[in-house]
Amino acid sequence: MANVGVLGAGSWGTALSLLLHDNGHQVTVWSISEEEVKMLSEKREYEAKLPGVKLPRELVFTSNLEEALTGRDFLVLAVPSPFTRETARKMSPYIKEGQIIVDVAKGIEETTLMTLSQQIEQEIPQADVAVLSGPSHAEEVGRGLPTTCVIGAKTEKTAKYLQSMFISRVFRVYISHDILGIELGGSLKNVIALAAGIADGMGYGDNTKAALITRGIAEIARLGVKMGGKIETFTGLSGIGDLIVTCASVHSRNRKAGYLMGQGKTMEEAMKEVNMVVEGVYSAKAAAKLAEKYQVSMPIVEQVNKVLFEGKNPAEAVDELMLREVKSEH
């Protein structure tokens, strides 16, 4: 049995806390919100985000950061990506040398173009930072539906240790050393999912969705390989696997935000209605900047940015994508 601290009591942090508890571990969950801690401690259900998922009494919730971090075998960082750096900075004084931290959020920092693990390492250089990613909506993990993910770590020892902590009969875990590729796949697919949602909102069909997924993974892989990721990663769970589920699932907040924009709402109106952090909006500008920096063609990402931040009509964006200069597929 391991003693685990989970930072972030949103839907994903809560679902993983339940998974780890069911695996026999002692789990303490931290939230910055005392109100959220009180609600979860008393109701034992996150009705707004994980309705119907009952949380056992053994799960401890706290707003005391030191309590959540002290004496833990490993830590799970599950705060939304815009708050990763700030949270890591607050954690650093309590983190011992070699402390394993597995980041489970997805995003790229717009100002620095750093992945989340890079941000954590910058703020907590003494930590052993790993990542977990894949097609894994919290709503299904919380209900115990079969799910498969991949853990990326710098050493095989850390990867195998975390694999043994998370794996269960309903949560199969693979390992990889390609941390960068895993993070890029997990972050950039949210931008493509916004495009897929916009297409759904405009009433386009399955052909359109399949095209966006296929050409989307081509864009992600082009950039990822140029940056040093492995092509196998982008054809795997954290690449095409995560992209498919995020573009197609009713649970996808990025697809839902895109859907609302496809129906005519502004980006701000869509984010307000989704009422959760829409990671793709935060990653879109970073993706465009990376494409420019590495001189990689990413036309879907480019058009998503124009719809999000320049007020471009989605129908015009589709026209530009369809009527671009003809070319070979590969």
Coordinates of C-alpha atoms in Angstrom, one line a residue:
M1 CA 0.0 0.0 0.0
A2 CA 1.3 3.5 -0.9
N3 CA 0.6 6.8 0.8
V4 CA -0.5 9.2 -2.0
G5 CA -1.2 12.9 -2.2
V6 CA -3.5 14.1 -5.0
L7 CA -3.3 17.8 -5.8
G8 CA -6.6 19.0 -7.4
A9 CA -10.1 17.9 -6.5
G10 CA -11.7 18.4 -9.9
S11 CA -13.3 15.6 -11.8
W12 CA -10.0 14.0 -12.9
G13 CA -8.2 14.4 -9.6
T14 CA -11.3 12.9 -7.8
A15 CA -11.7 10.0 -10.3
L16 CA -8.0 9.1 -10.0
S17 CA -8.2 9.4 -6.2
L18 CA -11.0 6.8 -6.2
L19 CA -9.0 4.5 -8.5
L20 CA -6.0 4.7 -6.3
H21 CA -8.1 4.1 -3.2
D22 CA -9.7 1.0 -4.9
N23 CA -6.2 -0.2 -5.6
G24 CA -5.6 -0.3 -1.8
H25 CA -3.7 2.9 -1.4
Q26 CA -4.1 5.6 1.3
V27 CA -5.1 8.8 -0.5
T28 CA -5.3 12.4 0.6
V29 CA -6.8 14.9 -1.8
W30 CA -6.0 18.6 -1.7
S31 CA -8.0 21.5 -3.0
I32 CA -7.3 25.2 -2.8
S33 CA -11.0 25.7 -2.1
E34 CA -12.1 25.2 1.5
E35 CA -15.7 25.2 0.2
E36 CA -14.9 22.3 -2.2
V37 CA -13.1 20.3 0.6
K38 CA -16.1 20.8 2.9
M39 CA -18.6 19.7 0.2
L40 CA -16.6 16.6 -0.7
S41 CA -16.0 15.6 2.9
E42 CA -19.7 15.9 3.8
K43 CA -21.5 14.8 0.7
R44 CA -19.0 12.2 -0.5
E45 CA -20.1 12.9 -4.1
Y46 CA -19.1 15.6 -6.6
E47 CA -22.6 16.1 -7.9
A48 CA -21.7 18.8 -10.4
K49 CA -18.8 16.9 -12.1
L50 CA -19.1 13.2 -11.2
P51 CA -22.7 12.6 -10.5
G52 CA -23.5 9.2 -9.1
V53 CA -19.9 8.4 -8.2
K54 CA -19.7 7.7 -4.4
L55 CA -16.6 8.6 -2.6
P56 CA -15.6 6.3 0.3
R57 CA -15.1 7.7 3.8
E58 CA -11.4 6.6 3.7
L59 CA -10.6 9.3 1.1
V60 CA -9.3 12.4 3.0
F61 CA -9.9 15.9 1.7
T62 CA -7.9 18.9 2.9
S63 CA -7.1 22.5 1.9
N64 CA -3.8 22.3 3.9
L65 CA -1.0 21.9 1.3
E66 CA 1.7 20.8 3.7
E67 CA -0.6 18.1 5.0
A68 CA -1.3 16.8 1.5
L69 CA 2.4 16.7 0.6
T70 CA 4.2 15.4 3.7
G71 CA 5.1 11.8 4.0
R72 CA 3.8 10.7 0.6
D73 CA 5.2 7.9 -1.5
F74 CA 4.2 9.7 -4.6
L75 CA 2.1 12.8 -5.6
V76 CA -0.4 13.2 -8.3
L77 CA -0.7 16.8 -9.7
A78 CA -4.2 17.2 -11.2
V79 CA -4.8 20.9 -11.1
P80 CA -5.9 22.5 -14.5
S81 CA -3.0 23.4 -16.7
P82 CA -3.2 27.2 -16.3
F83 CA -2.5 26.7 -12.5
T84 CA 0.3 24.1 -12.8
R85 CA 3.2 26.4 -12.4
E86 CA 1.7 28.4 -9.6
T87 CA 0.8 25.2 -7.7
A88 CA 4.2 23.7 -8.2
R89 CA 5.8 26.8 -6.9
K90 CA 3.8 26.6 -3.7
M91 CA 4.6 22.9 -3.4
S92 CA 8.3 23.2 -3.8
P93 CA 9.3 24.0 -0.1
Y94 CA 7.7 20.8 1.0
I95 CA 9.1 18.5 -1.6
K96 CA 12.0 16.2 -0.7
E97 CA 14.8 15.2 -3.1
G98 CA 13.7 12.5 -5.5
Q99 CA 10.0 12.8 -4.7
I100 CA 7.9 11.3 -7.5
I101 CA 5.3 13.7 -8.9
V102 CA 3.1 12.4 -11.7
D103 CA 1.3 15.1 -13.7
V104 CA -2.1 14.2 -15.1
A105 CA -3.2 17.5 -16.6
K106 CA -2.6 18.5 -20.3
G107 CA -1.4 21.8 -21.6
I108 CA 1.4 24.1 -22.9
E109 CA 2.3 27.4 -21.3
E110 CA 1.7 30.2 -23.8
T111 CA 4.4 32.5 -22.6
T112 CA 7.2 30.0 -22.4
L113 CA 6.0 27.2 -24.7
M114 CA 6.9 24.8 -21.9
T115 CA 5.0 21.5 -21.3
L116 CA 3.6 21.0 -17.8
S117 CA 6.4 18.6 -16.7
Q118 CA 9.0 21.2 -17.8
Q119 CA 7.2 23.8 -15.7
I120 CA 7.1 21.5 -12.7
E121 CA 10.8 20.7 -13.1
Q122 CA 11.7 24.3 -13.3
E123 CA 9.7 25.1 -10.0
I124 CA 10.6 21.8 -8.2
P125 CA 14.1 20.8 -9.6
Q126 CA 14.5 18.2 -6.8
A127 CA 11.5 16.2 -7.9
D128 CA 11.3 13.1 -10.2
V129 CA 8.5 14.2 -12.6
A130 CA 6.5 11.8 -14.6
V131 CA 3.3 12.1 -16.7
L132 CA 0.1 10.1 -17.2
S133 CA -2.0 10.5 -20.3
G134 CA -4.4 8.7 -22.7
P135 CA -8.0 8.4 -23.7
S136 CA -9.4 8.7 -20.2
H137 CA -12.5 10.8 -19.4
A138 CA -12.9 11.2 -15.6
E139 CA -16.6 10.4 -15.9
E140 CA -15.8 6.9 -17.1
V141 CA -12.8 6.3 -14.9
G142 CA -14.9 7.3 -11.9
R143 CA -17.5 4.7 -12.8
G144 CA -14.9 2.0 -13.2
L145 CA -15.3 1.5 -17.0
P146 CA -12.3 -0.1 -18.7
T147 CA -9.6 2.5 -19.6
T148 CA -6.1 2.4 -20.9
C149 CA -3.3 5.0 -20.4
V150 CA 0.4 5.5 -20.7
I151 CA 2.9 6.7 -18.1
G152 CA 6.0 8.5 -19.2
A153 CA 9.0 8.8 -16.9
K154 CA 12.7 9.4 -17.2
T155 CA 13.7 6.1 -15.7
E156 CA 12.2 2.6 -16.2
K157 CA 12.3 2.2 -12.4
T158 CA 9.9 5.2 -11.9
A159 CA 7.7 4.2 -14.8
K160 CA 7.3 0.6 -13.6
Y161 CA 6.6 1.8 -10.0
L162 CA 3.8 4.1 -11.1
Q163 CA 2.5 1.5 -13.5
S164 CA 2.1 -0.9 -10.5
M165 CA 0.4 1.8 -8.5
F166 CA -2.3 2.7 -11.0
I167 CA -2.9 -0.5 -12.9
S168 CA -6.1 -2.5 -12.1
R169 CA -8.6 -4.7 -13.8
V170 CA -10.3 -1.6 -15.2
F171 CA -7.3 0.7 -15.7
R172 CA -4.6 -0.8 -17.9
V173 CA -1.3 1.2 -17.9
Y174 CA 1.6 1.1 -20.4
I175 CA 5.0 2.8 -19.9
S176 CA 7.1 5.0 -22.2
H177 CA 10.2 7.1 -21.9
D178 CA 8.8 9.7 -24.4
I179 CA 7.6 12.2 -21.9
L180 CA 7.7 15.1 -24.5
G181 CA 5.7 13.2 -27.1
I182 CA 3.1 12.1 -24.5
E183 CA 2.6 15.7 -23.4
L184 CA 2.4 17.2 -26.9
G185 CA -0.2 14.6 -27.9
G186 CA -2.3 15.2 -24.8
S187 CA -2.1 19.0 -25.2
L188 CA -2.5 19.5 -28.9
K189 CA -5.4 17.1 -29.3
N190 CA -7.5 19.6 -27.3
V191 CA -7.1 22.2 -30.1
I192 CA -8.2 19.7 -32.7
A193 CA -11.2 18.7 -30.5
L194 CA -12.3 22.3 -30.6
A195 CA -12.4 22.1 -34.4
A196 CA -14.3 18.8 -34.2
G197 CA -16.8 20.4 -31.9
I198 CA -17.2 23.4 -34.1
A199 CA -17.9 21.1 -37.1
D200 CA -20.5 19.2 -35.1
G201 CA -22.2 22.5 -34.0
M202 CA -22.4 23.5 -37.6
G203 CA -24.2 20.3 -38.5
Y204 CA -21.4 18.6 -40.4
G205 CA -21.2 14.8 -40.4
D206 CA -19.0 11.8 -39.7
N207 CA -16.9 12.3 -42.8
T208 CA -15.9 15.8 -41.5
K209 CA -15.1 14.4 -38.1
A210 CA -12.9 11.6 -39.5
A211 CA -11.1 14.1 -41.7
L212 CA -10.4 16.4 -38.7
I213 CA -9.1 13.5 -36.6
T214 CA -6.9 12.1 -39.4
R215 CA -5.4 15.4 -40.5
G216 CA -5.3 16.6 -36.9
I217 CA -3.0 13.7 -35.8
A218 CA -0.9 14.5 -38.9
E219 CA -0.4 18.0 -37.7
I220 CA 0.4 16.9 -34.1
A221 CA 2.9 14.3 -35.3
R222 CA 4.6 16.7 -37.7
L223 CA 5.3 19.1 -34.9
G224 CA 6.0 16.5 -32.2
V225 CA 8.6 14.7 -34.2
K226 CA 10.3 18.0 -35.2
M227 CA 10.5 18.8 -31.5
G228 CA 12.0 15.4 -30.6
G229 CA 9.0 13.2 -29.8
K230 CA 8.7 9.6 -31.2
I231 CA 6.3 8.9 -34.1
E232 CA 5.1 5.8 -32.2
T233 CA 3.8 8.0 -29.4
F234 CA 1.5 9.9 -31.8
T235 CA 0.1 6.6 -33.2
G236 CA -0.5 5.4 -29.6
L237 CA -2.7 6.1 -26.6
S238 CA -1.6 9.6 -25.9
G239 CA -1.8 10.5 -29.6
I240 CA -4.5 9.1 -31.9
G241 CA -6.2 7.4 -28.9
D242 CA -6.7 10.5 -26.9
L243 CA -7.5 12.5 -30.0
I244 CA -10.3 10.2 -31.0
V245 CA -12.0 10.2 -27.6
T246 CA -11.7 14.0 -27.2
C247 CA -13.1 14.7 -30.6
A248 CA -16.0 12.3 -30.3
S249 CA -17.1 12.0 -26.7
V250 CA -20.1 13.6 -25.0
H251 CA -17.8 14.0 -22.0
S252 CA -15.2 16.2 -23.8
R253 CA -15.3 19.8 -22.6
N254 CA -13.2 20.9 -25.6
R255 CA -15.6 19.3 -28.1
K256 CA -18.5 20.8 -26.2
A257 CA -17.0 24.3 -26.2
G258 CA -16.4 24.0 -29.9
Y259 CA -19.9 22.7 -30.5
L260 CA -21.3 25.8 -28.8
M261 CA -19.1 28.0 -31.0
G262 CA -20.2 26.2 -34.1
Q263 CA -23.8 27.1 -33.1
G264 CA -22.8 30.8 -32.9
K265 CA -21.7 31.5 -29.4
T266 CA -18.5 33.4 -28.7
M267 CA -15.5 31.7 -27.1
E268 CA -16.2 33.4 -23.8
E269 CA -19.9 32.4 -23.9
A270 CA -18.9 28.8 -24.7
M271 CA -16.4 28.6 -21.9
K272 CA -18.9 30.0 -19.4
E273 CA -21.5 27.4 -20.4
V274 CA -19.1 24.5 -20.2
N275 CA -18.2 25.7 -16.7
M276 CA -14.9 23.8 -16.5
V277 CA -11.4 24.7 -17.8
V278 CA -11.3 24.3 -21.6
E279 CA -7.7 23.3 -22.0
G280 CA -7.7 23.7 -25.8
V281 CA -8.4 27.4 -25.6
Y282 CA -5.2 27.8 -23.4
S283 CA -3.1 25.6 -25.7
A284 CA -4.2 27.0 -29.0
K285 CA -2.0 30.1 -29.1
A286 CA 1.0 28.0 -27.8
A287 CA 0.4 25.5 -30.5
A288 CA 0.4 28.2 -33.2
K289 CA 3.6 29.7 -31.7
L290 CA 5.3 26.2 -31.7
A291 CA 4.3 25.7 -35.3
E292 CA 5.9 29.0 -36.3
K293 CA 9.0 28.3 -34.2
Y294 CA 9.6 24.9 -35.7
Q295 CA 8.3 25.9 -39.1
V296 CA 5.7 23.2 -39.3
S297 CA 2.4 23.5 -41.2
M298 CA -0.6 23.2 -38.9
P299 CA -3.6 24.6 -40.9
I300 CA -6.3 23.3 -38.5
V301 CA -4.6 24.8 -35.5
E302 CA -4.2 28.1 -37.5
Q303 CA -7.9 28.3 -38.3
V304 CA -8.9 27.4 -34.7
N305 CA -6.9 30.3 -33.5
K306 CA -8.6 32.7 -35.9
V307 CA -12.0 31.5 -34.8
L308 CA -11.1 31.7 -31.1
F309 CA -9.2 35.0 -31.0
E310 CA -9.9 36.9 -34.2
G311 CA -13.7 36.4 -34.5
K312 CA -13.5 34.5 -37.7
N313 CA -16.7 32.9 -39.0
P314 CA -16.3 29.1 -38.6
A315 CA -17.8 28.6 -42.1
E316 CA -15.1 30.7 -43.6
A317 CA -12.4 28.7 -41.7
V318 CA -13.8 25.5 -43.1
D319 CA -13.7 27.0 -46.6
E320 CA -10.1 27.9 -46.2
L321 CA -9.2 24.4 -45.0
M322 CA -11.0 22.8 -47.9
L323 CA -9.8 25.1 -50.6
R324 CA -6.1 25.2 -49.6
E325 CA -3.5 24.4 -52.2
V326 CA -3.7 20.8 -53.3
K327 CA -1.0 18.4 -52.1
S328 CA 0.0 14.8 -51.6
E329 CA -1.2 13.1 -48.3
H330 CA 2.2 12.1 -47.2

